[in-house]
GROMACS .gro file of C-alpha atoms in nm:
model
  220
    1UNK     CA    1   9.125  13.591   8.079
    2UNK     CA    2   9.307  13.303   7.974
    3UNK     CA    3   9.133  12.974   7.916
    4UNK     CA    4   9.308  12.707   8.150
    5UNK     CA    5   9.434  12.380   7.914
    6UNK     CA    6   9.275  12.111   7.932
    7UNK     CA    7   9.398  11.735   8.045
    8UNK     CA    8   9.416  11.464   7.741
    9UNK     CA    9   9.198  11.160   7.842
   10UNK     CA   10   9.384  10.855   7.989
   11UNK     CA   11   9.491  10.659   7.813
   12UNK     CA   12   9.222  10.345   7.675
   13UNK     CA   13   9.184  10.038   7.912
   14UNK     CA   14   9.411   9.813   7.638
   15UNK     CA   15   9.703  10.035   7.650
   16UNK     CA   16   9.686  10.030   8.050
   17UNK     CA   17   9.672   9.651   8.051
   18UNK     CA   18   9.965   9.619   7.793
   19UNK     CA   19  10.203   9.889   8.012
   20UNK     CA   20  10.135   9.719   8.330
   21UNK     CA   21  10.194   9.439   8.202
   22UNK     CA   22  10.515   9.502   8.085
   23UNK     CA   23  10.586   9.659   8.401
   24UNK     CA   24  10.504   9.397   8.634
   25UNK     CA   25  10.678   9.106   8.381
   26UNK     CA   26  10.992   9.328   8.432
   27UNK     CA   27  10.935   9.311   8.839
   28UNK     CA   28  10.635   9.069   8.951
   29UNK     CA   29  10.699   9.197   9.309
   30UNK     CA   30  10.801   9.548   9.365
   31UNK     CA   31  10.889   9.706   9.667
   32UNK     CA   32  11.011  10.018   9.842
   33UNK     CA   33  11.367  10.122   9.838
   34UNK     CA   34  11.298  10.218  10.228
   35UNK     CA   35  11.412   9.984  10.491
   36UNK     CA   36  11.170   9.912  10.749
   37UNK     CA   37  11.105   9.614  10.978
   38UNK     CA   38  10.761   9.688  11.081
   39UNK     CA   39  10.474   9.866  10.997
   40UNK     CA   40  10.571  10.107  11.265
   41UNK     CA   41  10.957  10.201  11.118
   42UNK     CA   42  10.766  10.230  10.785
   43UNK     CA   43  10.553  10.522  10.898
   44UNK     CA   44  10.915  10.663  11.068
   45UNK     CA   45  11.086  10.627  10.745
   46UNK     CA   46  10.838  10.762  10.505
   47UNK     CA   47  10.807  11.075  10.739
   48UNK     CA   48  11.158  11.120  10.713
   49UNK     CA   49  11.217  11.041  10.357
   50UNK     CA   50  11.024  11.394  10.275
   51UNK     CA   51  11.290  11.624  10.077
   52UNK     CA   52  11.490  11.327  10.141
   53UNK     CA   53  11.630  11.022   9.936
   54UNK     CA   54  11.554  10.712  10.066
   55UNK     CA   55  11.947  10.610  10.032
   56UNK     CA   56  12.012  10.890  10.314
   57UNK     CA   57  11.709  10.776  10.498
   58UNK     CA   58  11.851  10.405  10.485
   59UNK     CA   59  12.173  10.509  10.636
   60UNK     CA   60  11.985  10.702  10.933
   61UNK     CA   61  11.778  10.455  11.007
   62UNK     CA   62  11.986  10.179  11.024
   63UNK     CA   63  12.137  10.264  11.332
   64UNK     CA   64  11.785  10.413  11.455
   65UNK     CA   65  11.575  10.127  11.425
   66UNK     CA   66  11.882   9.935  11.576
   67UNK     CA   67  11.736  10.024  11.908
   68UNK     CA   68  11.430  10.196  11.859
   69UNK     CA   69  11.163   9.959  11.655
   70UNK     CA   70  10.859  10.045  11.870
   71UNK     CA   71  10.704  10.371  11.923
   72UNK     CA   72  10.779  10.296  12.330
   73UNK     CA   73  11.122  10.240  12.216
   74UNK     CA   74  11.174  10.522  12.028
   75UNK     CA   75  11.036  10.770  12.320
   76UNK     CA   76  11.263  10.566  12.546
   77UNK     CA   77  11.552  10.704  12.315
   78UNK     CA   78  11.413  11.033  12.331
   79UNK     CA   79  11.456  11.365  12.119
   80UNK     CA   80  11.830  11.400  12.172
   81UNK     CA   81  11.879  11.024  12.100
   82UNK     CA   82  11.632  11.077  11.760
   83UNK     CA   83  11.788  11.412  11.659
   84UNK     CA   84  12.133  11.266  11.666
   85UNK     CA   85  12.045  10.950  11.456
   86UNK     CA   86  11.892  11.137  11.187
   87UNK     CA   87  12.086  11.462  11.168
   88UNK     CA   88  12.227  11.363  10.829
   89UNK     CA   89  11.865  11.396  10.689
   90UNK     CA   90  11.729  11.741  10.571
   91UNK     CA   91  11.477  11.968  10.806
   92UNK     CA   92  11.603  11.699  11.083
   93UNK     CA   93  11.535  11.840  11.375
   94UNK     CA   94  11.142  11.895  11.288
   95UNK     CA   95  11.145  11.558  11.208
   96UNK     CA   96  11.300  11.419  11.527
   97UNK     CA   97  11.046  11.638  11.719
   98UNK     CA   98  10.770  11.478  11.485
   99UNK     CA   99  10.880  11.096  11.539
  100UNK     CA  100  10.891  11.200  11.882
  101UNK     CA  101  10.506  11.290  11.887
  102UNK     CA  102  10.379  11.054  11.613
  103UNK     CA  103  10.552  10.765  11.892
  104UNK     CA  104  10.392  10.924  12.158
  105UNK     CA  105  10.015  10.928  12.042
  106UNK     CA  106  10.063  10.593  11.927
  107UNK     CA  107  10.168  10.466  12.266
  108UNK     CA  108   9.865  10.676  12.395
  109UNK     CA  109   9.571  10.637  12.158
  110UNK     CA  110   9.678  10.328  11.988
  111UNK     CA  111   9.846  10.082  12.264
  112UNK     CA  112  10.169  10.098  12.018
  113UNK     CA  113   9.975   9.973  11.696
  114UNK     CA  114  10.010  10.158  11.351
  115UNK     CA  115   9.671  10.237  11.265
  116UNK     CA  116   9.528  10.097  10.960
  117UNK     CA  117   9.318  10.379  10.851
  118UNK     CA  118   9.436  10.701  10.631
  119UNK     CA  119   9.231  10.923  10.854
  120UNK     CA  120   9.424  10.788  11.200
  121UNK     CA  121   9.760  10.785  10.994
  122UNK     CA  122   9.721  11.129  10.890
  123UNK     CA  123   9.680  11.265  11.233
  124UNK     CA  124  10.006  11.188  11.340
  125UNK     CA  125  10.268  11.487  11.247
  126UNK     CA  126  10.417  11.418  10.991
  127UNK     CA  127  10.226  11.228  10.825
  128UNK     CA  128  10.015  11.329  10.519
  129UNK     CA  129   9.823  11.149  10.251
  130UNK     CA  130  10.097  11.041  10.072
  131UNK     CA  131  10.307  10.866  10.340
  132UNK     CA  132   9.966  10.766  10.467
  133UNK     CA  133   9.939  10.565  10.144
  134UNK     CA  134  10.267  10.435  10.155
  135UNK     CA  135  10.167  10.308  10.485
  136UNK     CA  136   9.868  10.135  10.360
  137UNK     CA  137   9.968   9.992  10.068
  138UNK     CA  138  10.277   9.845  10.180
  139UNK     CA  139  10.244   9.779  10.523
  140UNK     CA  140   9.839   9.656  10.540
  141UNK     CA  141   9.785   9.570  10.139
  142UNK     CA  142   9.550   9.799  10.080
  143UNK     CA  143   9.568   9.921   9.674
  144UNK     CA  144   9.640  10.273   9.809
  145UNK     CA  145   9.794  10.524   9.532
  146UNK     CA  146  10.119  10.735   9.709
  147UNK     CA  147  10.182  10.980   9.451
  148UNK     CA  148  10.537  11.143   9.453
  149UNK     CA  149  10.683  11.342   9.179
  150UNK     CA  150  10.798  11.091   8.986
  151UNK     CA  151  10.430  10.925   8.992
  152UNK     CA  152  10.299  11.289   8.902
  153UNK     CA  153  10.555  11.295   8.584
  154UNK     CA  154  10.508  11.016   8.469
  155UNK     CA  155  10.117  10.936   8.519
  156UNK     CA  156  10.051  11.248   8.278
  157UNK     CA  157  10.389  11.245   8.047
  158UNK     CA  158  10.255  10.856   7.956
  159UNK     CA  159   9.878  10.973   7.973
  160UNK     CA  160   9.806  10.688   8.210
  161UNK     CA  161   9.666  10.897   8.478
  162UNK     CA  162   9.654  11.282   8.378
  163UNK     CA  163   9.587  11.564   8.660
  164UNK     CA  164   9.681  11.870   8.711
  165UNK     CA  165   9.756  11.802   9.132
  166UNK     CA  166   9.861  11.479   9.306
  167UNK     CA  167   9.525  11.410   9.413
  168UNK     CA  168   9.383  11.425   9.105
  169UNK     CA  169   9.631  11.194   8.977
  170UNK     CA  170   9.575  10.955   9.233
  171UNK     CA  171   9.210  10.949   9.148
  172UNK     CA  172   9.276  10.923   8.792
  173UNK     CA  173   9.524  10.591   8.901
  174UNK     CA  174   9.223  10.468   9.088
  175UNK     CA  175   9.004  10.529   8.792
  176UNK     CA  176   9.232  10.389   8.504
  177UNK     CA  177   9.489  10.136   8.619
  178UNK     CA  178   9.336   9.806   8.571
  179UNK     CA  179   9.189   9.649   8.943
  180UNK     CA  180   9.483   9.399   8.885
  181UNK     CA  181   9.755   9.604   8.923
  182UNK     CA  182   9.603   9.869   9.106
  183UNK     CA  183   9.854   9.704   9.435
  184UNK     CA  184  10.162   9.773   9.295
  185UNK     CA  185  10.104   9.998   9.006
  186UNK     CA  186  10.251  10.326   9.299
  187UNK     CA  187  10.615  10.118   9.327
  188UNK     CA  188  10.583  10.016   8.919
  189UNK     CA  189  10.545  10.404   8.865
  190UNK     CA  190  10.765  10.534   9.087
  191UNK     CA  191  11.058  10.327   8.998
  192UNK     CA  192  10.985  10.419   8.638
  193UNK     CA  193  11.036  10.738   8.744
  194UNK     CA  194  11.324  10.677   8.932
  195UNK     CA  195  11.515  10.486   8.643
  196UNK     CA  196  11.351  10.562   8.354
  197UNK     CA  197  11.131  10.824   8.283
  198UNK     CA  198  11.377  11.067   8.493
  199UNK     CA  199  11.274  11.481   8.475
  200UNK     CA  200  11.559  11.616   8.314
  201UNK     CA  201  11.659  11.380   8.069
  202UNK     CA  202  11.435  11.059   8.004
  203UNK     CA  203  11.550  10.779   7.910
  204UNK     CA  204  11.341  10.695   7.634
  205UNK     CA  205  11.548  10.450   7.411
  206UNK     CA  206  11.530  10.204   7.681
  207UNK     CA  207  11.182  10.262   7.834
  208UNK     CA  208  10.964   9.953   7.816
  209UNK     CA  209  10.646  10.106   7.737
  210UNK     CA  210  10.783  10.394   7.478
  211UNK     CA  211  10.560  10.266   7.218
  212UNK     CA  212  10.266  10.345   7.406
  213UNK     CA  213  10.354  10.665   7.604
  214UNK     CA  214  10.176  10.986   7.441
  215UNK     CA  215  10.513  11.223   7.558
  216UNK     CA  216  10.549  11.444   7.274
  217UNK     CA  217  10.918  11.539   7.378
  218UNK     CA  218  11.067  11.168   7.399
  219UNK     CA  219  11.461  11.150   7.283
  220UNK     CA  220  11.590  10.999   7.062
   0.00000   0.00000   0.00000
């Protein structure tokens, strides 16, 4: 039977400071690429945005949230209404049906409000831990770690927070990431991901941190 591999440690508590650092001196305030006006078109477009870019999502939305910014609203507009706004986006009419219902339990349970616990976010279909995070982090403060793929290729190409799932990797964010920057160290990451340290071909040369990241493979 094959032994499984095991993780490398994070990286050491000096070599977090000194990447986040960098980081957040390139971009003291990050935020999402997602357009939202309220906590409550956040949750809508971070649902949708699954198998989704968030450009796509943007261009959707805009029109959506035009007229539907409150959960009442947005039954008011109802699943025809929904389904045509957001037809450009993948798996879209599952995810009409879904704003649909997530509106409709908050106008039930919640009196309209966006709930500002992970347990009450991820209730609502559509809605799992990650966009839950998203939620929480961006819309109430809270230092909550939404780990996409980028987050997962980068936190264990660099070493900064090695797992072998996305909950492990959040953990290991929680764990290893200076308190500090614990807020914004989900956008820092994902936007390195995004620009930077991209899947296919890196772009190591111009990577802030390169010095410190523990990717054997970098390019040239």
């Amino acid at each position: 039977m094959a032994k499984s591999l095991r993780l490398p440690p994070a990286l050491p508590f000096a070599d977090q400071v000194a990447i986040f650092s960098r980081l957040q001196q390139a971009d003291p305030q990050p935020e999402t690429e997602l357009d939202f006006v309220n906590p409550y078109t956040l949750v809508v477009a971070v649902a949708l945005s699954a198998q989704a870019t968030d450009l796509g999502v943007n261009k959707a939305t805009k029109g959506l949230f035009a007229v539907a910014d409150t959960p009442q609203k947005m039954l008011d507009l109802g699943l025809e209404g929904v389904t045509e706004h957001v037809r450009t986006i993948g798996l879209y009419r599952q995810k009409a049906r879904n704003v649909i219902a997530l509106s409709r339990i908050l106008v039930e349970d919640y009196g309209g409000e966006v709930p500002d616990s992970r347990a009450a976010l991820m209730s609502l279909p559509g809605v799992g831990r990650k966009t839950a995070n998203v939620v929480l982090n961006t819309a109430f403060g809270q230092p909550a770690q939404a780990v996409d793929t980028h987050i997962f290729r980068v936190a264990n190409r660099t070493h900064i927070a090695p797992g072998r799932d996305v909950e492990a990797v959040e953990r290991a964010i929680e764990d290893n990431v200076p308190a500090r920057f614990q807020q914004h160290a989900h956008h820092w990451l994902i936007l390195h991901g995004r620009y930077i340290c991209q899947a296919r071909r890196p772009r190591c040369p111009v990577c802030p941190i390169n010095d410190l990241c523990r990717f054997p493979e970098k390019t040239a």
